[in-house]
Amino acid sequence: MLLLLLSTVLIPDPGSGALGLNSTTGCEIIHPPRDGGIRYRGLTPDQVQTVRFLPFDYEIEYVCRPDREIVGPKVRKCLPNGTWTEMGHASRCLRTCPKIHLSLENGQAVPRGMERVPVEGTWVEYHCNPGFRLVGSARSNCTKVGRWSFPKPICELRRPISTGRRAVHIGALFPMSGGWPGGQACLPAVRMALEDVNRRRDILPDHELRLIHHDSKCDPGQATKYLYELLYNDPIKIILMPGCSSVSTLVAEAARMWNLIVLSYGSSSPALSNRQRFPTFFRTHPSATLHNPTRVQLFKKWGWTKIATIQQTTEVFTSTLDDLDQRVKEAGIEITFRQSFFSDPAAPVRSLKRQDARIIVGLFYETEARKVFCEVYKEKLYGKRYVWFLIGWYADNWFRIKDPAINCTEAEMAEAVEGHVTTEIVMLNPENTRSISNMTSQEFIEKLQKRLGKNPEETGGFQEAPLAYDAIWALALALNKTSAELVKKGLRLEDFNYNNKNITDEIYRALNSSAFEGVSGHVVFDASGSRMAWTLIEQLQAGGVYKKIGYYDSTKDNLSWYNNDKWIGDAPPADYTKVITTFRFLSQKLFISVSVLASLGILLAIICLAFNIYNGHVRYIQNSQPYLNNMTAVGCTLALAAVFPLGLDGYHIGAGLFPFVCQARLWLLGLGFSLAYGSMFTKIWWVHTVFTKKEEKKERRKTLEPWKLYATVGLLVGLDVVMLAIWQIIDPLHRTIEEFTKEEPKTDIDVSILPQLEHCSSTKMNTWLGIFYGFKGLLLLLGIFLAYETKSVSTEKINDHRAVGMAIYNVAVLCLITAPVTMILNSQQDAAFAFASLAVVFSSYITLVVLFVPKMRRLITRGEWQSEQQDTMKTGSSTNNNEEEKSRLLEKENRELEKIIAEKEERVSELRQQLQDRQQLRSRRRPSNPSSRDGCAADNHFTNAAGPMPTLYQPSLPLVRCLVSEQADKLGRSNCDGSRVHLLYK
């Protein structure tokens, strides 16, 4: 025995881990079947050897050797009661036999005891079509060695027994398997109809209808092969009868070239209603578009305006959906999402879930429907919030049929499909009236069930069987009428060939005018050859039972309603998740707290402004440029006032006032910044400009013209006003809404919450912010630079420039940090407001405290309240207490003294030269006797008069000091030693 243990390691811990392998609760491990194994998900082969119990909800999957097939449950699940699902049905690995024995040319092979593939114990019964005889065994068994007990038989054409009636052959294709195995019930129904028609002597008394058919498997490729045999092999077929839509399209395309009428019993594709493309096509099965008026009527009844669709990628469903799209648009209904798939519906179903589809129209065959709803169960796309609309011609137990293509249990499928609505063409006359065959619809069903010999719910095409039965009757009546017309022209039905268009035209006219009561109801064809019929509306209610909830007659737009529809949520669900819009408002506690701080700041600014104005006559205040400080206080007041509109939103004001609030924010912040920061920037700029000049220009530093300072502030304010005005005129701020991800409410309400946030914005918001922030940012950076450069400068004209520099540092840092942070936190209203408002508040507080509080403290503590005039009257001079100014004045006086000394030296040099000249002159005039009295007297007179003079006269240091002292004395200072020095010569 080969044990297949296929594992995928899904848990990190090879021990007990999340599976609870060491627990004694759960289901006891079971042994694999013979010639097979078990796939344990999440366990390694070594773990399986040591495990005895597996946890609840754990699933195992049986696998077999390549030449064997699992029979019985393929997947088992551990139930809460400690048992595995479906333990009453054994899972065995049995040998398979070749599938070639499951088809028979010119006949049919009916498998018995087979689920998915032929395995040992399966047998096949063979039957040949009328006109053929079976050569070989009528039954073959699949043995334990994987071989059939008898070779495959063949069907040979036999010469019909003469009954005196001429044979008219019908070529048919019945899908015995495939996407829609409708031939399983439709073929027996057709045989019943042939028997009933051929027994009648009033219909085709001289002819006998005979059937030649093949299994198309609802596959166009397979159908092409058999269509070729029907057309190229004798006998000639007077009409073709295809089954499913894909095969009917192929047959109808070929029939127009062979002058053949096509009569389908199971085609619903809307594309087949195109008379230009399919001029000889008729069908007793109504077009799939007949469902659409009923669906639209139901959408209106339940008030749905948004629907979604998912379809299998085939022409019949694509055409049906195109027709539905047109009809719902006319009714004011929108198809919001369209999904399609070829074989795997997993991705489209997930898409419907993501797109919040609620009302979903599903268009696919029965086998694909099981795949779809297995995915629907996995995605939880069912329940009280969802309604599915399906095609009604599935078997009643279609969701209970075991399908190896899905891994959902019967209970899961039943849960997923509960509550869905089907629209189904009325294929069985609901009235207990007799049809043209003298049978009621119920008698027909009973007779068909006896012929089938098995559960009709497990037989494909059981619902379409009345249509197939009536198709033969429609053909027989049309041929009967055609035969009478041909006799008038000297022709017979047996004269038909593929080149005789006249007989084809007669059959066409006869079919087009058909009208009779069949077992499926009143049979009549419209201009496109499609059957007209009522639509039955059913709902799968609790217990897995379909309940009739109404009928719809599209020809009369009449809806017959039984009022017995039931919903999981006690009412039809909404067609979409109702979105409740909620605005994210600013926290009122935060707004009130910041507003209180801003109000206190405004009060502080007013106090500082009043203090500065009241003490404007004080020299210390005058030397700080009080008018600029007043501007700073006003600017801080405006900036603090901007906090209030900054916190206003839809909680306080309406949408109409929001643009005005946006403009108020912008103007108050802009002008407040320009006044407050601009005045401080002007001070620091002037100090830097004056005190960093070259030495030869330092003389001009004493001059300070206030109008230049005021003009600078005015320029900055003016630039802001112009910029803001252009912004407001060209691209004004307005109210915009930012939407966030939808949120689910905490309560069980079928709604979705859409958070929204109000913003002040304009069309080119980023461009304007870039210009505004760029200009302000340059001012901030330049202010920091100037404050740093002038940190060691002292000047009396602006005695608070160091405090201004400190304020500039703080304002610049706060602004440069806050601006990008608030842009990042723009979607978080509380954080953005807190950052922006607190930055304004703190920068204003810091500016006011740094600039004004030291002045208040100095005036209060030192008592320096007198004005400049009062100080002069009291001291007799205008004494400057600023040491730097004293030093500067002394330097100037020293330079003046140096100039005076230089002038005196020049004068002394001139006097010395004059003295020398006089001495020379006297020496020339003096007598030769040096002891002459006159000469000596003269010399003595000069000497006594002038005193002894040194040879070279140099001003002594005391003279310089006394000159300095004399100059200082003029300025009110004491002279040196209380004496003065006078020059003797002028």
PDB file of N, CA, C and O in Angstrom, residues 857-909:
ATOM      1  N   ARG A 857      10.313  96.993  33.561  1.00  0.00           N
ATOM      2  CA  ARG A 857      11.082  96.681  34.774  1.00  0.00           C
ATOM      3  C   ARG A 857      12.086  97.782  35.072  1.00  0.00           C
ATOM      4  O   ARG A 857      12.261  98.200  36.227  1.00  0.00           O
ATOM      5  N   ARG A 858      12.749  98.288  34.034  1.00  0.00           N
ATOM      6  CA  ARG A 858      13.766  99.330  34.248  1.00  0.00           C
ATOM      7  C   ARG A 858      13.132 100.608  34.757  1.00  0.00           C
ATOM      8  O   ARG A 858      13.626 101.233  35.709  1.00  0.00           O
ATOM      9  N   LEU A 859      12.034 100.994  34.157  1.00  0.00           N
ATOM     10  CA  LEU A 859      11.394 102.229  34.585  1.00  0.00           C
ATOM     11  C   LEU A 859      10.830 102.118  35.988  1.00  0.00           C
ATOM     12  O   LEU A 859      10.805 103.091  36.754  1.00  0.00           O
ATOM     13  N   ILE A 860      10.356 100.907  36.321  1.00  0.00           N
ATOM     14  CA  ILE A 860       9.780 100.734  37.660  1.00  0.00           C
ATOM     15  C   ILE A 860      10.878 100.659  38.716  1.00  0.00           C
ATOM     16  O   ILE A 860      10.790 101.292  39.782  1.00  0.00           O
ATOM     17  N   THR A 861      11.944  99.922  38.445  1.00  0.00           N
ATOM     18  CA  THR A 861      12.985  99.705  39.446  1.00  0.00           C
ATOM     19  C   THR A 861      13.918 100.903  39.573  1.00  0.00           C
ATOM     20  O   THR A 861      14.372 101.244  40.667  1.00  0.00           O
ATOM     21  N   ARG A 862      14.248 101.637  38.487  1.00  0.00           N
ATOM     22  CA  ARG A 862      15.200 102.762  38.533  1.00  0.00           C
ATOM     23  C   ARG A 862      14.520 104.119  38.626  1.00  0.00           C
ATOM     24  O   ARG A 862      15.165 105.123  38.872  1.00  0.00           O
ATOM     25  N   GLY A 863      13.259 104.167  38.363  1.00  0.00           N
ATOM     26  CA  GLY A 863      12.536 105.426  38.452  1.00  0.00           C
ATOM     27  C   GLY A 863      12.918 106.418  37.394  1.00  0.00           C
ATOM     28  O   GLY A 863      12.864 107.632  37.614  1.00  0.00           O
ATOM     29  N   GLU A 864      13.402 106.009  36.248  1.00  0.00           N
ATOM     30  CA  GLU A 864      13.836 106.899  35.170  1.00  0.00           C
ATOM     31  C   GLU A 864      12.621 107.325  34.351  1.00  0.00           C
ATOM     32  O   GLU A 864      12.419 106.923  33.216  1.00  0.00           O
ATOM     33  N   TRP A 865      11.791 108.178  34.953  1.00  0.00           N
ATOM     34  CA  TRP A 865      10.539 108.592  34.303  1.00  0.00           C
ATOM     35  C   TRP A 865      10.663 109.981  33.670  1.00  0.00           C
ATOM     36  O   TRP A 865       9.759 110.405  32.956  1.00  0.00           O
ATOM     37  N   GLN A 866      11.783 110.769  34.007  1.00  0.00           N
ATOM     38  CA  GLN A 866      11.856 112.128  33.509  1.00  0.00           C
ATOM     39  C   GLN A 866      12.128 112.138  32.020  1.00  0.00           C
ATOM     40  O   GLN A 866      12.733 111.236  31.491  1.00  0.00           O
ATOM     41  N   SER A 867      11.714 113.237  31.416  1.00  0.00           N
ATOM     42  CA  SER A 867      11.928 113.394  29.980  1.00  0.00           C
ATOM     43  C   SER A 867      13.302 114.012  29.748  1.00  0.00           C
ATOM     44  O   SER A 867      14.020 114.373  30.683  1.00  0.00           O
ATOM     45  N   GLU A 868      13.673 114.197  28.514  1.00  0.00           N
ATOM     46  CA  GLU A 868      14.973 114.769  28.169  1.00  0.00           C
ATOM     47  C   GLU A 868      15.075 116.222  28.628  1.00  0.00           C
ATOM     48  O   GLU A 868      16.100 116.655  29.156  1.00  0.00           O
ATOM     49  N   GLN A 869      13.995 117.030  28.513  1.00  0.00           N
ATOM     50  CA  GLN A 869      14.025 118.425  28.911  1.00  0.00           C
ATOM     51  C   GLN A 869      14.179 118.546  30.434  1.00  0.00           C
ATOM     52  O   GLN A 869      14.926 119.375  30.949  1.00  0.00           O
ATOM     53  N   GLN A 870      13.438 117.682  31.174  1.00  0.00           N
ATOM     54  CA  GLN A 870      13.521 117.724  32.625  1.00  0.00           C
ATOM     55  C   GLN A 870      14.926 117.387  33.108  1.00  0.00           C
ATOM     56  O   GLN A 870      15.467 117.975  34.038  1.00  0.00           O
ATOM     57  N   ASP A 871      15.563 116.442  32.464  1.00  0.00           N
ATOM     58  CA  ASP A 871      16.912 116.040  32.839  1.00  0.00           C
ATOM     59  C   ASP A 871      17.920 117.165  32.605  1.00  0.00           C
ATOM     60  O   ASP A 871      18.829 117.381  33.407  1.00  0.00           O
ATOM     61  N   THR A 872      17.740 117.935  31.570  1.00  0.00           N
ATOM     62  CA  THR A 872      18.649 119.043  31.256  1.00  0.00           C
ATOM     63  C   THR A 872      18.525 120.165  32.287  1.00  0.00           C
ATOM     64  O   THR A 872      19.500 120.734  32.772  1.00  0.00           O
ATOM     65  N   MET A 873      17.284 120.491  32.637  1.00  0.00           N
ATOM     66  CA  MET A 873      17.062 121.543  33.625  1.00  0.00           C
ATOM     67  C   MET A 873      17.625 121.148  34.985  1.00  0.00           C
ATOM     68  O   MET A 873      18.102 121.976  35.760  1.00  0.00           O
ATOM     69  N   LYS A 874      17.583 119.895  35.312  1.00  0.00           N
ATOM     70  CA  LYS A 874      18.007 119.421  36.632  1.00  0.00           C
ATOM     71  C   LYS A 874      19.518 119.364  36.744  1.00  0.00           C
ATOM     72  O   LYS A 874      20.091 119.715  37.780  1.00  0.00           O
ATOM     73  N   THR A 875      20.241 118.972  35.729  1.00  0.00           N
ATOM     74  CA  THR A 875      21.685 118.761  35.798  1.00  0.00           C
ATOM     75  C   THR A 875      22.479 119.867  35.132  1.00  0.00           C
ATOM     76  O   THR A 875      23.694 119.945  35.311  1.00  0.00           O
ATOM     77  N   GLY A 876      21.816 120.726  34.405  1.00  0.00           N
ATOM     78  CA  GLY A 876      22.526 121.811  33.715  1.00  0.00           C
ATOM     79  C   GLY A 876      23.115 121.371  32.410  1.00  0.00           C
ATOM     80  O   GLY A 876      23.692 122.165  31.693  1.00  0.00           O
ATOM     81  N   SER A 877      23.127 120.243  32.122  1.00  0.00           N
ATOM     82  CA  SER A 877      23.633 119.732  30.835  1.00  0.00           C
ATOM     83  C   SER A 877      22.875 118.476  30.479  1.00  0.00           C
ATOM     84  O   SER A 877      22.286 117.824  31.338  1.00  0.00           O
ATOM     85  N   SER A 878      22.983 118.214  29.259  1.00  0.00           N
ATOM     86  CA  SER A 878      22.297 116.999  28.782  1.00  0.00           C
ATOM     87  C   SER A 878      23.262 115.836  28.887  1.00  0.00           C
ATOM     88  O   SER A 878      23.968 115.491  27.944  1.00  0.00           O
ATOM     89  N   THR A 879      23.341 115.242  30.097  1.00  0.00           N
ATOM     90  CA  THR A 879      24.316 114.184  30.364  1.00  0.00           C
ATOM     91  C   THR A 879      23.837 112.859  29.785  1.00  0.00           C
ATOM     92  O   THR A 879      22.685 112.466  29.963  1.00  0.00           O
ATOM     93  N   ASN A 880      24.714 112.214  29.152  1.00  0.00           N
ATOM     94  CA  ASN A 880      24.385 110.916  28.532  1.00  0.00           C
ATOM     95  C   ASN A 880      24.890 109.813  29.441  1.00  0.00           C
ATOM     96  O   ASN A 880      26.057 109.821  29.830  1.00  0.00           O
ATOM     97  N   ASN A 881      24.018 108.944  29.803  1.00  0.00           N
ATOM     98  CA  ASN A 881      24.399 107.850  30.679  1.00  0.00           C
ATOM     99  C   ASN A 881      24.909 106.635  29.933  1.00  0.00           C
ATOM    100  O   ASN A 881      25.267 105.649  30.547  1.00  0.00           O
ATOM    101  N   ASN A 882      24.886 106.730  28.691  1.00  0.00           N
ATOM    102  CA  ASN A 882      25.332 105.574  27.910  1.00  0.00           C
ATOM    103  C   ASN A 882      26.841 105.659  27.732  1.00  0.00           C
ATOM    104  O   ASN A 882      27.359 106.626  27.150  1.00  0.00           O
ATOM    105  N   GLU A 883      27.586 104.723  28.258  1.00  0.00           N
ATOM    106  CA  GLU A 883      29.035 104.745  28.253  1.00  0.00           C
ATOM    107  C   GLU A 883      29.591 104.690  26.837  1.00  0.00           C
ATOM    108  O   GLU A 883      30.614 105.287  26.529  1.00  0.00           O
ATOM    109  N   GLU A 884      28.913 104.023  25.999  1.00  0.00           N
ATOM    110  CA  GLU A 884      29.396 103.926  24.621  1.00  0.00           C
ATOM    111  C   GLU A 884      29.342 105.262  23.928  1.00  0.00           C
ATOM    112  O   GLU A 884      30.248 105.650  23.185  1.00  0.00           O
ATOM    113  N   GLU A 885      28.267 106.024  24.219  1.00  0.00           N
ATOM    114  CA  GLU A 885      28.128 107.342  23.606  1.00  0.00           C
ATOM    115  C   GLU A 885      29.209 108.294  24.150  1.00  0.00           C
ATOM    116  O   GLU A 885      29.771 109.110  23.426  1.00  0.00           O
ATOM    117  N   LYS A 886      29.494 108.167  25.458  1.00  0.00           N
ATOM    118  CA  LYS A 886      30.567 108.983  26.047  1.00  0.00           C
ATOM    119  C   LYS A 886      31.899 108.713  25.373  1.00  0.00           C
ATOM    120  O   LYS A 886      32.654 109.614  25.035  1.00  0.00           O
ATOM    121  N   SER A 887      32.182 107.468  25.191  1.00  0.00           N
ATOM    122  CA  SER A 887      33.442 107.096  24.561  1.00  0.00           C
ATOM    123  C   SER A 887      33.525 107.653  23.153  1.00  0.00           C
ATOM    124  O   SER A 887      34.564 108.144  22.708  1.00  0.00           O
ATOM    125  N   ARG A 888      32.425 107.582  22.428  1.00  0.00           N
ATOM    126  CA  ARG A 888      32.410 108.081  21.052  1.00  0.00           C
ATOM    127  C   ARG A 888      32.656 109.590  21.010  1.00  0.00           C
ATOM    128  O   ARG A 888      33.403 110.097  20.173  1.00  0.00           O
ATOM    129  N   LEU A 889      32.031 110.321  21.979  1.00  0.00           N
ATOM    130  CA  LEU A 889      32.224 111.764  22.002  1.00  0.00           C
ATOM    131  C   LEU A 889      33.664 112.139  22.360  1.00  0.00           C
ATOM    132  O   LEU A 889      34.245 113.082  21.809  1.00  0.00           O
ATOM    133  N   LEU A 890      34.255 111.417  23.296  1.00  0.00           N
ATOM    134  CA  LEU A 890      35.646 111.675  23.662  1.00  0.00           C
ATOM    135  C   LEU A 890      36.583 111.450  22.485  1.00  0.00           C
ATOM    136  O   LEU A 890      37.555 112.191  22.288  1.00  0.00           O
ATOM    137  N   GLU A 891      36.331 110.425  21.736  1.00  0.00           N
ATOM    138  CA  GLU A 891      37.154 110.169  20.557  1.00  0.00           C
ATOM    139  C   GLU A 891      37.093 111.344  19.583  1.00  0.00           C
ATOM    140  O   GLU A 891      38.093 111.767  19.001  1.00  0.00           O
ATOM    141  N   LYS A 892      35.875 111.876  19.420  1.00  0.00           N
ATOM    142  CA  LYS A 892      35.722 113.019  18.513  1.00  0.00           C
ATOM    143  C   LYS A 892      36.479 114.237  19.040  1.00  0.00           C
ATOM    144  O   LYS A 892      37.170 114.959  18.292  1.00  0.00           O
ATOM    145  N   GLU A 893      36.383 114.498  20.358  1.00  0.00           N
ATOM    146  CA  GLU A 893      37.056 115.636  20.958  1.00  0.00           C
ATOM    147  C   GLU A 893      38.581 115.501  20.831  1.00  0.00           C
ATOM    148  O   GLU A 893      39.294 116.476  20.584  1.00  0.00           O
ATOM    149  N   ASN A 894      39.063 114.255  21.005  1.00  0.00           N
ATOM    150  CA  ASN A 894      40.509 114.036  20.859  1.00  0.00           C
ATOM    151  C   ASN A 894      40.963 114.351  19.455  1.00  0.00           C
ATOM    152  O   ASN A 894      42.051 114.928  19.236  1.00  0.00           O
ATOM    153  N   ARG A 895      40.167 114.018  18.488  1.00  0.00           N
ATOM    154  CA  ARG A 895      40.542 114.316  17.109  1.00  0.00           C
ATOM    155  C   ARG A 895      40.560 115.832  16.871  1.00  0.00           C
ATOM    156  O   ARG A 895      41.433 116.361  16.168  1.00  0.00           O
ATOM    157  N   GLU A 896      39.616 116.548  17.510  1.00  0.00           N
ATOM    158  CA  GLU A 896      39.610 118.001  17.360  1.00  0.00           C
ATOM    159  C   GLU A 896      40.837 118.617  18.038  1.00  0.00           C
ATOM    160  O   GLU A 896      41.455 119.561  17.521  1.00  0.00           O
ATOM    161  N   LEU A 897      41.178 118.085  19.222  1.00  0.00           N
ATOM    162  CA  LEU A 897      42.359 118.579  19.920  1.00  0.00           C
ATOM    163  C   LEU A 897      43.638 118.317  19.129  1.00  0.00           C
ATOM    164  O   LEU A 897      44.550 119.151  19.075  1.00  0.00           O
ATOM    165  N   GLU A 898      43.742 117.165  18.547  1.00  0.00           N
ATOM    166  CA  GLU A 898      44.902 116.846  17.720  1.00  0.00           C
ATOM    167  C   GLU A 898      45.029 117.841  16.565  1.00  0.00           C
ATOM    168  O   GLU A 898      46.119 118.278  16.188  1.00  0.00           O
ATOM    169  N   LYS A 899      43.881 118.240  16.048  1.00  0.00           N
ATOM    170  CA  LYS A 899      43.898 119.205  14.950  1.00  0.00           C
ATOM    171  C   LYS A 899      44.381 120.577  15.442  1.00  0.00           C
ATOM    172  O   LYS A 899      45.203 121.258  14.789  1.00  0.00           O
ATOM    173  N   ILE A 900      43.913 120.969  16.628  1.00  0.00           N
ATOM    174  CA  ILE A 900      44.327 122.249  17.195  1.00  0.00           C
ATOM    175  C   ILE A 900      45.823 122.249  17.491  1.00  0.00           C
ATOM    176  O   ILE A 900      46.546 123.212  17.218  1.00  0.00           O
ATOM    177  N   ILE A 901      46.327 121.139  18.073  1.00  0.00           N
ATOM    178  CA  ILE A 901      47.754 121.017  18.383  1.00  0.00           C
ATOM    179  C   ILE A 901      48.587 121.135  17.120  1.00  0.00           C
ATOM    180  O   ILE A 901      49.638 121.786  17.081  1.00  0.00           O
ATOM    181  N   ALA A 902      48.131 120.507  16.075  1.00  0.00           N
ATOM    182  CA  ALA A 902      48.873 120.591  14.812  1.00  0.00           C
ATOM    183  C   ALA A 902      48.944 122.032  14.325  1.00  0.00           C
ATOM    184  O   ALA A 902      49.979 122.502  13.828  1.00  0.00           O
ATOM    185  N   GLU A 903      47.835 122.778  14.474  1.00  0.00           N
ATOM    186  CA  GLU A 903      47.824 124.177  14.049  1.00  0.00           C
ATOM    187  C   GLU A 903      48.804 125.005  14.916  1.00  0.00           C
ATOM    188  O   GLU A 903      49.529 125.888  14.415  1.00  0.00           O
ATOM    189  N   LYS A 904      48.829 124.742  16.241  1.00  0.00           N
ATOM    190  CA  LYS A 904      49.723 125.474  17.139  1.00  0.00           C
ATOM    191  C   LYS A 904      51.175 125.181  16.823  1.00  0.00           C
ATOM    192  O   LYS A 904      52.052 126.082  16.865  1.00  0.00           O
ATOM    193  N   GLU A 905      51.468 123.929  16.523  1.00  0.00           N
ATOM    194  CA  GLU A 905      52.849 123.574  16.175  1.00  0.00           C
ATOM    195  C   GLU A 905      53.308 124.333  14.933  1.00  0.00           C
ATOM    196  O   GLU A 905      54.447 124.792  14.818  1.00  0.00           O
ATOM    197  N   GLU A 906      52.411 124.444  14.002  1.00  0.00           N
ATOM    198  CA  GLU A 906      52.756 125.173  12.780  1.00  0.00           C
ATOM    199  C   GLU A 906      53.029 126.663  13.099  1.00  0.00           C
ATOM    200  O   GLU A 906      53.952 127.287  12.582  1.00  0.00           O
ATOM    201  N   ARG A 907      52.224 127.215  14.010  1.00  0.00           N
ATOM    202  CA  ARG A 907      52.417 128.622  14.410  1.00  0.00           C
ATOM    203  C   ARG A 907      53.743 128.823  15.148  1.00  0.00           C
ATOM    204  O   ARG A 907      54.476 129.801  14.921  1.00  0.00           O
ATOM    205  N   VAL A 908      54.073 127.867  16.039  1.00  0.00           N
ATOM    206  CA  VAL A 908      55.337 127.925  16.776  1.00  0.00           C
ATOM    207  C   VAL A 908      56.523 127.871  15.820  1.00  0.00           C
ATOM    208  O   VAL A 908      57.532 128.567  15.977  1.00  0.00           O
ATOM    209  N   SER A 909      56.422 127.028  14.829  1.00  0.00           N
ATOM    210  CA  SER A 909      57.497 126.939  13.828  1.00  0.00           C
ATOM    211  C   SER A 909      57.680 128.267  13.117  1.00  0.00           C
ATOM    212  O   SER A 909      58.831 128.733  12.857  1.00  0.00           O
TER     213      SER A 909
END
